[in-house]
Structure formats: structure tokens, C-alpha cells
Amino acid sequence: MTINVDSNLCSQCGVCSKVCPYGIIDPANEMQLPRVHEGMDAICVSCGQCEAFCPSGALMLVDGSNKAQESVIQKGVISPENLGHFLKSRRSIRTYKQTQVPRTTIESILDIVRYAPSGGNSQLVEWLVIHDPHVVREIAERTIDWHREMANSGNSMFSSYSSLMVDAWDKGNDVICRGAPHMIISHIAEDKPLTISDAIIALTYFEIAAQAFGVGTCWVGAVLLAFQEQPSILEYLNPPKGRIIVFPMLFGYPQHTPQLIPRRNFPHVTWR
Ligand SMILES: Cc1cc2nc3c(=O)[nH]c(=O)nc-3n(C[C@H](O)[C@H](O)[C@H](O)COP(=O)(O)O)c2cc1C
Ligand code: SF4
Ligand code: SF4
């Protein structure tokens, strides 16, 4: 990737060279405008830092898309207090309305999520969205079937946990998928295992963005365990081939909403 700099606008401030993560932009001098160092185009990851930080709007990344750039939110529009309050107000949701979240809303959430950071701006995280509530229910049922086997086998490392799950299920509590109408699963390429961090970060963005749309979420390790221990449950979803399933998350409109922010531990920090 390379850059175009408008000579009428460029003040030669040097910011673009400083913010480029790979230091590949040669600063301007009397002879030339800032430019990607010769032969270094291939190193550019299209992160857009140079374009985003240029104070004069002089620099454009030449990536063929020529999309209009949205201005960033101004300092102070969201105060630290407001953002902190918003983040602290998020809770895992375990009771859901059966009203479905429209696909357009899910797409709007994912449109925000695509701005989550990724190593080397690789943007390789992909999504499997289980929109059909019957399929989510089926996953819960198959997971309980597996727990029933584990509970009955007696010698499984999961038998006491499995017994608890089965007892609760038999009393009518969906302790697996919590009656959620939808599930979203982040997944990565088998040959790119290091992008697992990107997939967790992206799912965290999903959870936070969803809240702003009135959509509640819950990470669901119980289903991840089932996917890992009983692969037929995952196969039922016919996941895309050649991918590693990273984490499933339940979502839907909350039936009950929290009124208070619960207590949490204070951070343990080692200063040097
Ligand atoms: C990796 C991970 C796995 C989780 N798995 C489950 C799960 O299987 N079932 C569930 O009900 N909640 C699950 N949770 C939600 C946690 O229990 C919850 O985040 C924690 O108790 C704090 O509550 P809060 O999210 O309301 O702040 C999981 C959370 C994380 C981060
Ligand atoms: S897009 Fe990123 S990597 Fe490419 S030149 Fe600009 S700042 Fe550097
Ligand atoms: S940041 Fe913008 S104004 Fe400053 S040197 Fe680079 S292109 Fe020119």
C-alpha cells in the first residue's frame, strides 16, 4: 500500500512518519512530500494510522477503496465518567425475551466490531451467527445429552459438574444456553492460531457494542466445553471448514435488566 499527499494541504509536520507502526514513511524535506520508503509498500498493513492522524487532511491511503472517512468522536463527548458507568453497567444476561434481534441490528453491531484491534491489522476474525432459536435450543439439548452420559459414566472428570447440569435441566432450567434466542461464535483460520487473541477481543467489542443496542449477551464456556469434548455438537452447526472455533456468546433482548452495579475486586497492580 502507498500514500497520496496533497502538496497544498501538507504542512510537513511529520506526524504521519511518527505514527506509522513500521516507520516506513519518509518525512517530508525540501525536495519531497512524505512518502512510503521505496520498496517498503509491501510492509504496510493498511492500518490507516497515517491517514487518521494527519492534522491537515492531506494524506490519503491508496488502497483502491477510496471510502469517505468518518470523523472521530470529539474529546469530551463521552466523558470518562459516562463511559465508565456504561462499561460497569454491563452484566451477563441469563434471562431473555423470545423476541428476535433483527439481522440488521446484528449487522450494525458487527459493523462496529470490525474496528476492534487485530495483530498487524490482520482482520482475520470471522463469525458464525446462529440466528434460529431452535438451533440454539438444540445445542443446549445435545449438550445436556452429553452431560447425562458423563454423569452416568461416574468416572468422567466432569461427572459431578455434569450431574449438577442435568439436575438443573430436568427441573426446567436451561443452564446451558439460558433460553437465549441467538448465539454468535468467533472463529479463526487453522493455520493462523495466533489470531485467537483477536477473536477474543472482537467478541468483547461485540458484547460492549450490543449493549448500546439494548441487546444482552453472555459468554458461554459451557458450550465451548461441549464443542471441545463432544465434537458432534459442533458438527451439527456445520461450521466453516478449516477454522478454529474460539468462543461462543449468547445474545438477545434481556427479560430482566440490572438495577445496580455489583461489587468487584480492586485491581492488583505491581508498579515498577
Ligand atoms: C470465558 C468466560 C466463560 C463464561 N462462561 C459462562 C457460561 O458458560 N455460562 C454462564 O452463565 N456464564 C458464563 N460466563 C459469564 C461469567 O460468569 C460472568 O462474566 C461473571 O460471573 C461476571 O458477571 P458479569 O459478566 O455480569 O459482570 C463466562 C464468562 C467468561 C468471561
Ligand atoms: S497505513 Fe499504517 S503501515 Fe501503512 S503507511 Fe500508513 S501508518 Fe504505515
Ligand atoms: S501528517 Fe499530514 S500534514 Fe503532516 S507531514 Fe504527514 S501528510 Fe503532511
PDB file of C-alpha atoms and ligand atoms in Angstrom:
ATOM      1  CA  MET A   1       0.000   0.000   0.000  1.00  0.00           C
ATOM      2  CA  THR A   2       1.165   3.525  -0.624  1.00  0.00           C
ATOM      3  CA  ILE A   3       0.032   7.047   0.241  1.00  0.00           C
ATOM      4  CA  ASN A   4      -1.000  10.182  -1.640  1.00  0.00           C
ATOM      5  CA  VAL A   5      -0.160  13.517  -0.066  1.00  0.00           C
ATOM      6  CA  ASP A   6      -1.781  16.759  -1.203  1.00  0.00           C
ATOM      7  CA  SER A   7       1.025  19.328  -1.515  1.00  0.00           C
ATOM      8  CA  ASN A   8      -1.448  22.191  -0.974  1.00  0.00           C
ATOM      9  CA  LEU A   9      -2.517  20.822   2.396  1.00  0.00           C
ATOM     10  CA  CYS A  10       0.622  19.157   3.805  1.00  0.00           C
ATOM     11  CA  SER A  11       2.322  21.318   6.471  1.00  0.00           C
ATOM     12  CA  GLN A  12       5.278  18.932   6.665  1.00  0.00           C
ATOM     13  CA  CYS A  13       4.566  18.379  10.371  1.00  0.00           C
ATOM     14  CA  GLY A  14       5.981  14.844  10.285  1.00  0.00           C
ATOM     15  CA  VAL A  15       3.135  13.263  12.246  1.00  0.00           C
ATOM     16  CA  CYS A  16       2.445  10.578   9.644  1.00  0.00           C
ATOM     17  CA  SER A  17       6.041   9.311   9.874  1.00  0.00           C
ATOM     18  CA  LYS A  18       5.853   9.196  13.677  1.00  0.00           C
ATOM     19  CA  VAL A  19       2.587   7.274  13.947  1.00  0.00           C
ATOM     20  CA  CYS A  20       3.289   4.645  11.307  1.00  0.00           C
ATOM     21  CA  PRO A  21       3.783   1.403  13.320  1.00  0.00           C
ATOM     22  CA  TYR A  22       6.514   0.238  10.953  1.00  0.00           C
ATOM     23  CA  GLY A  23       8.239   3.587  10.454  1.00  0.00           C
ATOM     24  CA  ILE A  24       8.060   3.231   6.689  1.00  0.00           C
ATOM     25  CA  ILE A  25       7.005   6.810   5.867  1.00  0.00           C
ATOM     26  CA  ASP A  26       9.941   9.039   4.981  1.00  0.00           C
ATOM     27  CA  PRO A  27       9.277  12.545   6.360  1.00  0.00           C
ATOM     28  CA  ALA A  28       8.961  15.479   4.014  1.00  0.00           C
ATOM     29  CA  ASN A  29      12.021  17.549   3.112  1.00  0.00           C
ATOM     30  CA  GLU A  30      12.697  20.477   0.751  1.00  0.00           C
ATOM     31  CA  MET A  31      12.642  18.100  -2.196  1.00  0.00           C
ATOM     32  CA  GLN A  32       9.696  15.822  -1.495  1.00  0.00           C
ATOM     33  CA  LEU A  33       6.452  15.205   0.340  1.00  0.00           C
ATOM     34  CA  PRO A  34       6.139  12.379   2.880  1.00  0.00           C
ATOM     35  CA  ARG A  35       6.141   9.052   1.079  1.00  0.00           C
ATOM     36  CA  VAL A  36       6.364   5.362   1.785  1.00  0.00           C
ATOM     37  CA  HIS A  37      10.054   4.428   1.677  1.00  0.00           C
ATOM     38  CA  GLU A  38      10.940   2.854  -1.619  1.00  0.00           C
ATOM     39  CA  GLY A  39      10.387  -0.896  -1.652  1.00  0.00           C
ATOM     40  CA  MET A  40       8.503  -0.834   1.677  1.00  0.00           C
ATOM     41  CA  ASP A  41       4.955  -0.773   0.243  1.00  0.00           C
ATOM     42  CA  ALA A  42       4.553  -4.475   0.996  1.00  0.00           C
ATOM     43  CA  ILE A  43       5.200  -3.897   4.716  1.00  0.00           C
ATOM     44  CA  CYS A  44       2.223  -1.544   5.025  1.00  0.00           C
ATOM     45  CA  VAL A  45      -0.687  -3.270   6.814  1.00  0.00           C
ATOM     46  CA  SER A  46      -3.298  -0.659   5.756  1.00  0.00           C
ATOM     47  CA  CYS A  47      -3.868   0.278   9.387  1.00  0.00           C
ATOM     48  CA  GLY A  48      -4.668   3.846   8.288  1.00  0.00           C
ATOM     49  CA  GLN A  49      -2.776   5.483  11.170  1.00  0.00           C
ATOM     50  CA  CYS A  50      -1.030   7.920   8.803  1.00  0.00           C
ATOM     51  CA  GLU A  51      -4.351   8.987   7.279  1.00  0.00           C
ATOM     52  CA  ALA A  52      -6.164   9.116  10.627  1.00  0.00           C
ATOM     53  CA  PHE A  53      -3.560  11.242  12.422  1.00  0.00           C
ATOM     54  CA  CYS A  54      -2.705  13.727   9.663  1.00  0.00           C
ATOM     55  CA  PRO A  55      -3.819  17.051  11.206  1.00  0.00           C
ATOM     56  CA  SER A  56      -4.322  18.695   7.787  1.00  0.00           C
ATOM     57  CA  GLY A  57      -6.350  16.051   5.971  1.00  0.00           C
ATOM     58  CA  ALA A  58      -3.516  15.999   3.436  1.00  0.00           C
ATOM     59  CA  LEU A  59      -2.810  12.277   3.352  1.00  0.00           C
ATOM     60  CA  MET A  60      -4.829   9.545   1.732  1.00  0.00           C
ATOM     61  CA  LEU A  61      -4.040   5.875   1.852  1.00  0.00           C
ATOM     62  CA  VAL A  62      -4.212   4.473  -1.648  1.00  0.00           C
ATOM     63  CA  ASP A  63      -5.982   1.178  -1.098  1.00  0.00           C
ATOM     64  CA  GLY A  64      -8.332   1.239  -4.041  1.00  0.00           C
ATOM     65  CA  SER A  65     -11.449   1.685  -1.922  1.00  0.00           C
ATOM     66  CA  ASN A  66     -11.471   5.488  -1.664  1.00  0.00           C
ATOM     67  CA  LYS A  67     -14.105   5.281   1.039  1.00  0.00           C
ATOM     68  CA  ALA A  68     -15.172   8.523   2.713  1.00  0.00           C
ATOM     69  CA  GLN A  69     -13.581   8.733   6.142  1.00  0.00           C
ATOM     70  CA  GLU A  70     -15.802   9.318   9.142  1.00  0.00           C
ATOM     71  CA  SER A  71     -14.546  11.933  11.594  1.00  0.00           C
ATOM     72  CA  VAL A  72     -13.522  10.670  15.019  1.00  0.00           C
ATOM     73  CA  ILE A  73     -15.632  11.479  18.050  1.00  0.00           C
ATOM     74  CA  GLN A  74     -14.545  14.727  19.705  1.00  0.00           C
ATOM     75  CA  LYS A  75     -12.810  14.668  23.063  1.00  0.00           C
ATOM     76  CA  GLY A  76     -15.280  15.142  25.903  1.00  0.00           C
ATOM     77  CA  VAL A  77     -18.378  13.956  24.009  1.00  0.00           C
ATOM     78  CA  ILE A  78     -18.249  10.793  26.111  1.00  0.00           C
ATOM     79  CA  SER A  79     -16.825  11.657  29.499  1.00  0.00           C
ATOM     80  CA  PRO A  80     -14.695   9.113  31.392  1.00  0.00           C
ATOM     81  CA  GLU A  81     -17.497   9.008  33.961  1.00  0.00           C
ATOM     82  CA  ASN A  82     -20.121   8.196  31.312  1.00  0.00           C
ATOM     83  CA  LEU A  83     -18.040   5.582  29.565  1.00  0.00           C
ATOM     84  CA  GLY A  84     -17.009   4.043  32.888  1.00  0.00           C
ATOM     85  CA  HIS A  85     -20.625   3.955  34.003  1.00  0.00           C
ATOM     86  CA  PHE A  86     -21.663   2.338  30.701  1.00  0.00           C
ATOM     87  CA  LEU A  87     -18.949  -0.340  30.926  1.00  0.00           C
ATOM     88  CA  LYS A  88     -19.586  -1.046  34.595  1.00  0.00           C
ATOM     89  CA  SER A  89     -23.308  -1.372  33.905  1.00  0.00           C
ATOM     90  CA  ARG A  90     -22.812  -4.327  31.561  1.00  0.00           C
ATOM     91  CA  ARG A  91     -23.880  -7.633  33.083  1.00  0.00           C
ATOM     92  CA  SER A  92     -24.064 -11.148  31.755  1.00  0.00           C
ATOM     93  CA  ILE A  93     -27.665 -11.782  30.768  1.00  0.00           C
ATOM     94  CA  ARG A  94     -29.224 -15.147  31.620  1.00  0.00           C
ATOM     95  CA  THR A  95     -32.918 -14.430  31.028  1.00  0.00           C
ATOM     96  CA  TYR A  96     -34.040 -13.474  27.527  1.00  0.00           C
ATOM     97  CA  LYS A  97     -37.196 -12.354  25.753  1.00  0.00           C
ATOM     98  CA  GLN A  98     -38.092 -14.564  22.828  1.00  0.00           C
ATOM     99  CA  THR A  99     -38.322 -11.510  20.542  1.00  0.00           C
ATOM    100  CA  GLN A 100     -35.661 -11.987  17.900  1.00  0.00           C
ATOM    101  CA  VAL A 101     -32.905  -9.470  17.300  1.00  0.00           C
ATOM    102  CA  PRO A 102     -33.263  -8.404  13.637  1.00  0.00           C
ATOM    103  CA  ARG A 103     -30.402  -9.346  11.353  1.00  0.00           C
ATOM    104  CA  THR A 104     -29.962  -5.656  10.523  1.00  0.00           C
ATOM    105  CA  THR A 105     -29.239  -4.907  14.198  1.00  0.00           C
ATOM    106  CA  ILE A 106     -26.700  -7.735  14.352  1.00  0.00           C
ATOM    107  CA  GLU A 107     -25.087  -6.357  11.197  1.00  0.00           C
ATOM    108  CA  SER A 108     -24.928  -2.893  12.781  1.00  0.00           C
ATOM    109  CA  ILE A 109     -23.194  -4.350  15.844  1.00  0.00           C
ATOM    110  CA  LEU A 110     -20.718  -6.244  13.649  1.00  0.00           C
ATOM    111  CA  ASP A 111     -20.101  -3.064  11.670  1.00  0.00           C
ATOM    112  CA  ILE A 112     -18.716  -1.570  14.905  1.00  0.00           C
ATOM    113  CA  VAL A 113     -16.895  -4.767  15.868  1.00  0.00           C
ATOM    114  CA  ARG A 114     -14.847  -4.731  12.659  1.00  0.00           C
ATOM    115  CA  TYR A 115     -12.936  -1.786  14.169  1.00  0.00           C
ATOM    116  CA  ALA A 116     -11.632  -3.951  17.033  1.00  0.00           C
ATOM    117  CA  PRO A 117      -7.835  -4.102  17.116  1.00  0.00           C
ATOM    118  CA  SER A 118      -6.143  -7.092  15.472  1.00  0.00           C
ATOM    119  CA  GLY A 119      -2.491  -8.132  15.337  1.00  0.00           C
ATOM    120  CA  GLY A 120      -0.834  -6.441  12.353  1.00  0.00           C
ATOM    121  CA  ASN A 121      -4.307  -5.156  11.385  1.00  0.00           C
ATOM    122  CA  SER A 122      -4.912  -8.646  10.014  1.00  0.00           C
ATOM    123  CA  GLN A 123      -8.739  -8.504  10.491  1.00  0.00           C
ATOM    124  CA  LEU A 124      -8.978 -12.268  10.158  1.00  0.00           C
ATOM    125  CA  VAL A 125     -11.690 -12.993  12.721  1.00  0.00           C
ATOM    126  CA  GLU A 126     -14.887 -14.405  11.224  1.00  0.00           C
ATOM    127  CA  TRP A 127     -18.323 -15.095  12.655  1.00  0.00           C
ATOM    128  CA  LEU A 128     -20.866 -17.852  12.788  1.00  0.00           C
ATOM    129  CA  VAL A 129     -24.231 -16.413  13.833  1.00  0.00           C
ATOM    130  CA  ILE A 130     -26.874 -18.871  14.983  1.00  0.00           C
ATOM    131  CA  HIS A 131     -29.947 -16.769  14.365  1.00  0.00           C
ATOM    132  CA  ASP A 132     -32.528 -19.573  14.574  1.00  0.00           C
ATOM    133  CA  PRO A 133     -33.593 -20.001  18.246  1.00  0.00           C
ATOM    134  CA  HIS A 134     -34.460 -23.681  17.610  1.00  0.00           C
ATOM    135  CA  VAL A 135     -30.853 -24.362  16.701  1.00  0.00           C
ATOM    136  CA  VAL A 136     -29.644 -22.663  19.905  1.00  0.00           C
ATOM    137  CA  ARG A 137     -32.092 -24.832  21.870  1.00  0.00           C
ATOM    138  CA  GLU A 138     -30.849 -27.926  20.042  1.00  0.00           C
ATOM    139  CA  ILE A 139     -27.271 -27.135  21.086  1.00  0.00           C
ATOM    140  CA  ALA A 140     -28.420 -26.918  24.706  1.00  0.00           C
ATOM    141  CA  GLU A 141     -30.268 -30.254  24.407  1.00  0.00           C
ATOM    142  CA  ARG A 142     -27.320 -32.022  22.797  1.00  0.00           C
ATOM    143  CA  THR A 143     -25.007 -30.600  25.470  1.00  0.00           C
ATOM    144  CA  ILE A 144     -27.289 -31.945  28.201  1.00  0.00           C
ATOM    145  CA  ASP A 145     -27.396 -35.352  26.470  1.00  0.00           C
ATOM    146  CA  TRP A 146     -23.606 -35.400  26.662  1.00  0.00           C
ATOM    147  CA  HIS A 147     -23.674 -34.330  30.343  1.00  0.00           C
ATOM    148  CA  ARG A 148     -26.166 -37.126  31.067  1.00  0.00           C
ATOM    149  CA  GLU A 149     -23.699 -39.649  29.628  1.00  0.00           C
ATOM    150  CA  MET A 150     -20.872 -38.142  31.690  1.00  0.00           C
ATOM    151  CA  ALA A 151     -22.984 -38.123  34.859  1.00  0.00           C
ATOM    152  CA  ASN A 152     -23.943 -41.766  34.348  1.00  0.00           C
ATOM    153  CA  SER A 153     -20.425 -42.891  33.491  1.00  0.00           C
ATOM    154  CA  GLY A 154     -19.366 -41.972  37.038  1.00  0.00           C
ATOM    155  CA  ASN A 155     -15.663 -41.960  36.227  1.00  0.00           C
ATOM    156  CA  SER A 156     -15.522 -38.909  33.991  1.00  0.00           C
ATOM    157  CA  MET A 157     -13.621 -35.855  35.231  1.00  0.00           C
ATOM    158  CA  PHE A 158     -16.863 -33.969  34.562  1.00  0.00           C
ATOM    159  CA  SER A 159     -19.280 -36.326  36.378  1.00  0.00           C
ATOM    160  CA  SER A 160     -20.123 -34.109  39.376  1.00  0.00           C
ATOM    161  CA  TYR A 161     -20.388 -30.951  37.191  1.00  0.00           C
ATOM    162  CA  SER A 162     -22.431 -32.944  34.664  1.00  0.00           C
ATOM    163  CA  SER A 163     -24.803 -34.200  37.403  1.00  0.00           C
ATOM    164  CA  LEU A 164     -25.425 -30.613  38.536  1.00  0.00           C
ATOM    165  CA  MET A 165     -26.196 -29.545  34.953  1.00  0.00           C
ATOM    166  CA  VAL A 166     -28.554 -32.463  34.347  1.00  0.00           C
ATOM    167  CA  ASP A 167     -30.406 -31.966  37.645  1.00  0.00           C
ATOM    168  CA  ALA A 168     -30.984 -28.285  36.887  1.00  0.00           C
ATOM    169  CA  TRP A 169     -32.069 -29.038  33.293  1.00  0.00           C
ATOM    170  CA  ASP A 170     -34.534 -31.694  34.494  1.00  0.00           C
ATOM    171  CA  LYS A 171     -36.075 -29.079  36.779  1.00  0.00           C
ATOM    172  CA  GLY A 172     -36.724 -26.920  33.711  1.00  0.00           C
ATOM    173  CA  ASN A 173     -33.698 -24.597  33.859  1.00  0.00           C
ATOM    174  CA  ASP A 174     -31.749 -24.180  30.643  1.00  0.00           C
ATOM    175  CA  VAL A 175     -28.391 -23.847  32.367  1.00  0.00           C
ATOM    176  CA  ILE A 176     -26.574 -24.192  29.055  1.00  0.00           C
ATOM    177  CA  CYS A 177     -27.988 -21.625  26.618  1.00  0.00           C
ATOM    178  CA  ARG A 178     -30.137 -19.773  29.163  1.00  0.00           C
ATOM    179  CA  GLY A 179     -33.096 -19.645  26.796  1.00  0.00           C
ATOM    180  CA  ALA A 180     -31.210 -17.185  24.588  1.00  0.00           C
ATOM    181  CA  PRO A 181     -32.615 -16.869  21.059  1.00  0.00           C
ATOM    182  CA  HIS A 182     -29.236 -16.365  19.383  1.00  0.00           C
ATOM    183  CA  MET A 183     -25.583 -17.307  19.595  1.00  0.00           C
ATOM    184  CA  ILE A 184     -22.532 -15.808  17.924  1.00  0.00           C
ATOM    185  CA  ILE A 185     -19.260 -17.684  17.581  1.00  0.00           C
ATOM    186  CA  SER A 186     -15.921 -16.123  16.664  1.00  0.00           C
ATOM    187  CA  HIS A 187     -13.612 -18.310  14.616  1.00  0.00           C
ATOM    188  CA  ILE A 188     -10.144 -18.124  13.105  1.00  0.00           C
ATOM    189  CA  ALA A 189      -8.136 -19.948  10.438  1.00  0.00           C
ATOM    190  CA  GLU A 190      -6.467 -23.227  11.490  1.00  0.00           C
ATOM    191  CA  ASP A 191      -3.169 -22.010  10.049  1.00  0.00           C
ATOM    192  CA  LYS A 192      -3.341 -18.696  11.989  1.00  0.00           C
ATOM    193  CA  PRO A 193      -3.658 -19.841  15.628  1.00  0.00           C
ATOM    194  CA  LEU A 194      -2.087 -16.629  16.970  1.00  0.00           C
ATOM    195  CA  THR A 195      -5.186 -14.686  15.919  1.00  0.00           C
ATOM    196  CA  ILE A 196      -7.023 -16.264  18.876  1.00  0.00           C
ATOM    197  CA  SER A 197      -6.414 -13.041  20.838  1.00  0.00           C
ATOM    198  CA  ASP A 198      -8.051 -11.045  18.036  1.00  0.00           C
ATOM    199  CA  ALA A 199     -11.113 -13.294  18.232  1.00  0.00           C
ATOM    200  CA  ILE A 200     -11.495 -12.756  21.988  1.00  0.00           C
ATOM    201  CA  ILE A 201     -11.015  -9.003  21.642  1.00  0.00           C
ATOM    202  CA  ALA A 202     -13.557  -8.842  18.815  1.00  0.00           C
ATOM    203  CA  LEU A 203     -16.096 -10.762  20.886  1.00  0.00           C
ATOM    204  CA  THR A 204     -15.504  -8.335  23.751  1.00  0.00           C
ATOM    205  CA  TYR A 205     -16.260  -5.481  21.331  1.00  0.00           C
ATOM    206  CA  PHE A 206     -19.418  -7.344  20.312  1.00  0.00           C
ATOM    207  CA  GLU A 207     -20.550  -7.592  23.920  1.00  0.00           C
ATOM    208  CA  ILE A 208     -19.967  -3.884  24.576  1.00  0.00           C
ATOM    209  CA  ALA A 209     -21.475  -2.652  21.302  1.00  0.00           C
ATOM    210  CA  ALA A 210     -24.507  -4.927  21.712  1.00  0.00           C
ATOM    211  CA  GLN A 211     -25.348  -3.206  24.980  1.00  0.00           C
ATOM    212  CA  ALA A 212     -25.805   0.117  23.196  1.00  0.00           C
ATOM    213  CA  PHE A 213     -28.480  -1.565  21.012  1.00  0.00           C
ATOM    214  CA  GLY A 214     -30.300  -2.906  24.085  1.00  0.00           C
ATOM    215  CA  VAL A 215     -29.005  -6.397  23.325  1.00  0.00           C
ATOM    216  CA  GLY A 216     -27.753  -8.518  26.234  1.00  0.00           C
ATOM    217  CA  THR A 217     -25.015 -11.128  25.983  1.00  0.00           C
ATOM    218  CA  CYS A 218     -23.388 -13.958  27.902  1.00  0.00           C
ATOM    219  CA  TRP A 219     -20.077 -15.677  27.220  1.00  0.00           C
ATOM    220  CA  VAL A 220     -20.854 -19.369  27.226  1.00  0.00           C
ATOM    221  CA  GLY A 221     -17.907 -21.515  28.241  1.00  0.00           C
ATOM    222  CA  ALA A 222     -20.392 -24.341  28.906  1.00  0.00           C
ATOM    223  CA  VAL A 223     -20.978 -24.615  25.155  1.00  0.00           C
ATOM    224  CA  LEU A 224     -17.285 -24.261  24.310  1.00  0.00           C
ATOM    225  CA  LEU A 225     -16.594 -27.215  26.621  1.00  0.00           C
ATOM    226  CA  ALA A 226     -19.293 -29.241  24.865  1.00  0.00           C
ATOM    227  CA  PHE A 227     -17.830 -28.344  21.429  1.00  0.00           C
ATOM    228  CA  GLN A 228     -14.401 -29.497  22.613  1.00  0.00           C
ATOM    229  CA  GLU A 229     -15.457 -32.657  24.426  1.00  0.00           C
ATOM    230  CA  GLN A 230     -18.257 -33.808  22.115  1.00  0.00           C
ATOM    231  CA  PRO A 231     -17.323 -32.670  18.579  1.00  0.00           C
ATOM    232  CA  SER A 232     -20.639 -33.920  17.132  1.00  0.00           C
ATOM    233  CA  ILE A 233     -22.341 -30.938  18.838  1.00  0.00           C
ATOM    234  CA  LEU A 234     -20.166 -28.532  16.899  1.00  0.00           C
ATOM    235  CA  GLU A 235     -20.526 -30.582  13.702  1.00  0.00           C
ATOM    236  CA  TYR A 236     -24.310 -30.188  13.997  1.00  0.00           C
ATOM    237  CA  LEU A 237     -23.702 -26.467  13.296  1.00  0.00           C
ATOM    238  CA  ASN A 238     -21.773 -27.317  10.144  1.00  0.00           C
ATOM    239  CA  PRO A 239     -19.086 -24.713  10.916  1.00  0.00           C
ATOM    240  CA  PRO A 240     -16.968 -23.378   8.041  1.00  0.00           C
ATOM    241  CA  LYS A 241     -14.132 -25.771   7.160  1.00  0.00           C
ATOM    242  CA  GLY A 242     -10.509 -25.116   8.145  1.00  0.00           C
ATOM    243  CA  ARG A 243     -11.451 -22.879  11.067  1.00  0.00           C
ATOM    244  CA  ILE A 244     -10.830 -22.971  14.823  1.00  0.00           C
ATOM    245  CA  ILE A 245     -13.888 -22.155  16.926  1.00  0.00           C
ATOM    246  CA  VAL A 246     -12.711 -19.615  19.501  1.00  0.00           C
ATOM    247  CA  PHE A 247     -15.664 -18.708  21.701  1.00  0.00           C
ATOM    248  CA  PRO A 248     -19.475 -18.783  21.642  1.00  0.00           C
ATOM    249  CA  MET A 249     -21.589 -15.974  23.094  1.00  0.00           C
ATOM    250  CA  LEU A 250     -25.343 -15.950  23.740  1.00  0.00           C
ATOM    251  CA  PHE A 251     -27.331 -12.865  22.917  1.00  0.00           C
ATOM    252  CA  GLY A 252     -30.842 -11.462  22.746  1.00  0.00           C
ATOM    253  CA  TYR A 253     -33.075  -8.854  24.343  1.00  0.00           C
ATOM    254  CA  PRO A 254     -32.875  -9.127  28.147  1.00  0.00           C
ATOM    255  CA  GLN A 255     -36.008 -10.147  30.013  1.00  0.00           C
ATOM    256  CA  HIS A 256     -34.639  -8.687  33.241  1.00  0.00           C
ATOM    257  CA  THR A 257     -32.218  -5.792  33.450  1.00  0.00           C
ATOM    258  CA  PRO A 258     -29.821  -4.977  36.296  1.00  0.00           C
ATOM    259  CA  GLN A 259     -30.522  -2.013  38.559  1.00  0.00           C
ATOM    260  CA  LEU A 260     -27.252  -1.854  40.462  1.00  0.00           C
ATOM    261  CA  ILE A 261     -23.562  -2.327  39.712  1.00  0.00           C
ATOM    262  CA  PRO A 262     -22.262  -5.226  41.825  1.00  0.00           C
ATOM    263  CA  ARG A 263     -19.045  -5.194  43.852  1.00  0.00           C
ATOM    264  CA  ARG A 264     -15.809  -6.147  42.165  1.00  0.00           C
ATOM    265  CA  ASN A 265     -12.267  -6.600  43.441  1.00  0.00           C
ATOM    266  CA  PHE A 266      -9.917  -3.662  43.166  1.00  0.00           C
ATOM    267  CA  PRO A 267      -7.106  -4.127  40.650  1.00  0.00           C
ATOM    268  CA  HIS A 268      -3.941  -5.851  41.816  1.00  0.00           C
ATOM    269  CA  VAL A 269      -1.173  -3.801  40.278  1.00  0.00           C
ATOM    270  CA  THR A 270       2.583  -4.149  40.520  1.00  0.00           C
ATOM    271  CA  TRP A 271       4.292  -0.852  39.794  1.00  0.00           C
ATOM    272  CA  ARG A 272       7.908  -0.683  38.756  1.00  0.00           C
TER     273      ARG A 272
HETATM  274  C1  LIG B   1     -14.590 -17.004  29.427  1.00  0.00           C
HETATM  275  C2  LIG B   1     -15.959 -16.900  30.075  1.00  0.00           C
HETATM  276  C3  LIG B   1     -16.803 -18.008  30.100  1.00  0.00           C
HETATM  277  C4  LIG B   1     -18.085 -17.897  30.646  1.00  0.00           C
HETATM  278  N1  LIG B   1     -18.939 -18.971  30.585  1.00  0.00           N
HETATM  279  C5  LIG B   1     -20.195 -18.850  31.095  1.00  0.00           C
HETATM  280  C6  LIG B   1     -21.140 -19.925  30.979  1.00  0.00           C
HETATM  281  O1  LIG B   1     -20.860 -20.995  30.439  1.00  0.00           O
HETATM  282  N2  LIG B   1     -22.393 -19.754  31.475  1.00  0.00           N
HETATM  283  C7  LIG B   1     -22.752 -18.586  32.081  1.00  0.00           C
HETATM  284  O2  LIG B   1     -23.907 -18.483  32.518  1.00  0.00           O
HETATM  285  N3  LIG B   1     -21.887 -17.528  32.207  1.00  0.00           N
HETATM  286  C8  LIG B   1     -20.622 -17.631  31.712  1.00  0.00           C
HETATM  287  N4  LIG B   1     -19.752 -16.568  31.791  1.00  0.00           N
HETATM  288  C9  LIG B   1     -20.162 -15.304  32.448  1.00  0.00           C
HETATM  289  C10 LIG B   1     -19.445 -15.100  33.815  1.00  0.00           C
HETATM  290  O3  LIG B   1     -19.992 -15.966  34.777  1.00  0.00           O
HETATM  291  C11 LIG B   1     -19.638 -13.632  34.223  1.00  0.00           C
HETATM  292  O4  LIG B   1     -18.957 -12.812  33.292  1.00  0.00           O
HETATM  293  C12 LIG B   1     -19.083 -13.320  35.618  1.00  0.00           C
HETATM  294  O5  LIG B   1     -19.791 -14.032  36.604  1.00  0.00           O
HETATM  295  C13 LIG B   1     -19.185 -11.815  35.934  1.00  0.00           C
HETATM  296  O6  LIG B   1     -20.505 -11.369  35.812  1.00  0.00           O
HETATM  297  P1  LIG B   1     -20.867 -10.148  34.811  1.00  0.00           P
HETATM  298  O7  LIG B   1     -20.494 -10.580  33.414  1.00  0.00           O
HETATM  299  O8  LIG B   1     -22.348  -9.966  34.973  1.00  0.00           O
HETATM  300  O9  LIG B   1     -20.082  -8.977  35.277  1.00  0.00           O
HETATM  301  C14 LIG B   1     -18.487 -16.666  31.246  1.00  0.00           C
HETATM  302  C15 LIG B   1     -17.613 -15.564  31.203  1.00  0.00           C
HETATM  303  C16 LIG B   1     -16.388 -15.651  30.614  1.00  0.00           C
HETATM  304  C17 LIG B   1     -15.516 -14.428  30.533  1.00  0.00           C
HETATM  305  S1  SF4 B   2      -1.311   2.504   6.581  1.00  0.00           S
HETATM  306 FE1  SF4 B   2      -0.242   2.087   8.520  1.00  0.00          FE
HETATM  307  S2  SF4 B   2       1.504   0.801   7.943  1.00  0.00           S
HETATM  308 FE2  SF4 B   2       0.716   1.738   6.027  1.00  0.00          FE
HETATM  309  S3  SF4 B   2       1.967   3.564   5.750  1.00  0.00           S
HETATM  310 FE3  SF4 B   2       0.115   4.202   6.848  1.00  0.00          FE
HETATM  311  S4  SF4 B   2       0.668   4.073   9.031  1.00  0.00           S
HETATM  312 FE4  SF4 B   2       2.249   2.942   7.903  1.00  0.00          FE
HETATM  313  S1  SF4 B   3       0.832  14.194   8.799  1.00  0.00           S
HETATM  314 FE1  SF4 B   3      -0.169  15.133   7.037  1.00  0.00          FE
HETATM  315  S2  SF4 B   3       0.479  17.285   7.132  1.00  0.00           S
HETATM  316 FE2  SF4 B   3       1.879  16.162   8.466  1.00  0.00          FE
HETATM  317  S3  SF4 B   3       3.610  15.609   7.128  1.00  0.00           S
HETATM  318 FE3  SF4 B   3       2.203  13.888   7.043  1.00  0.00          FE
HETATM  319  S4  SF4 B   3       0.909  14.325   5.278  1.00  0.00           S
HETATM  320 FE4  SF4 B   3       1.934  16.227   5.764  1.00  0.00          FE
END
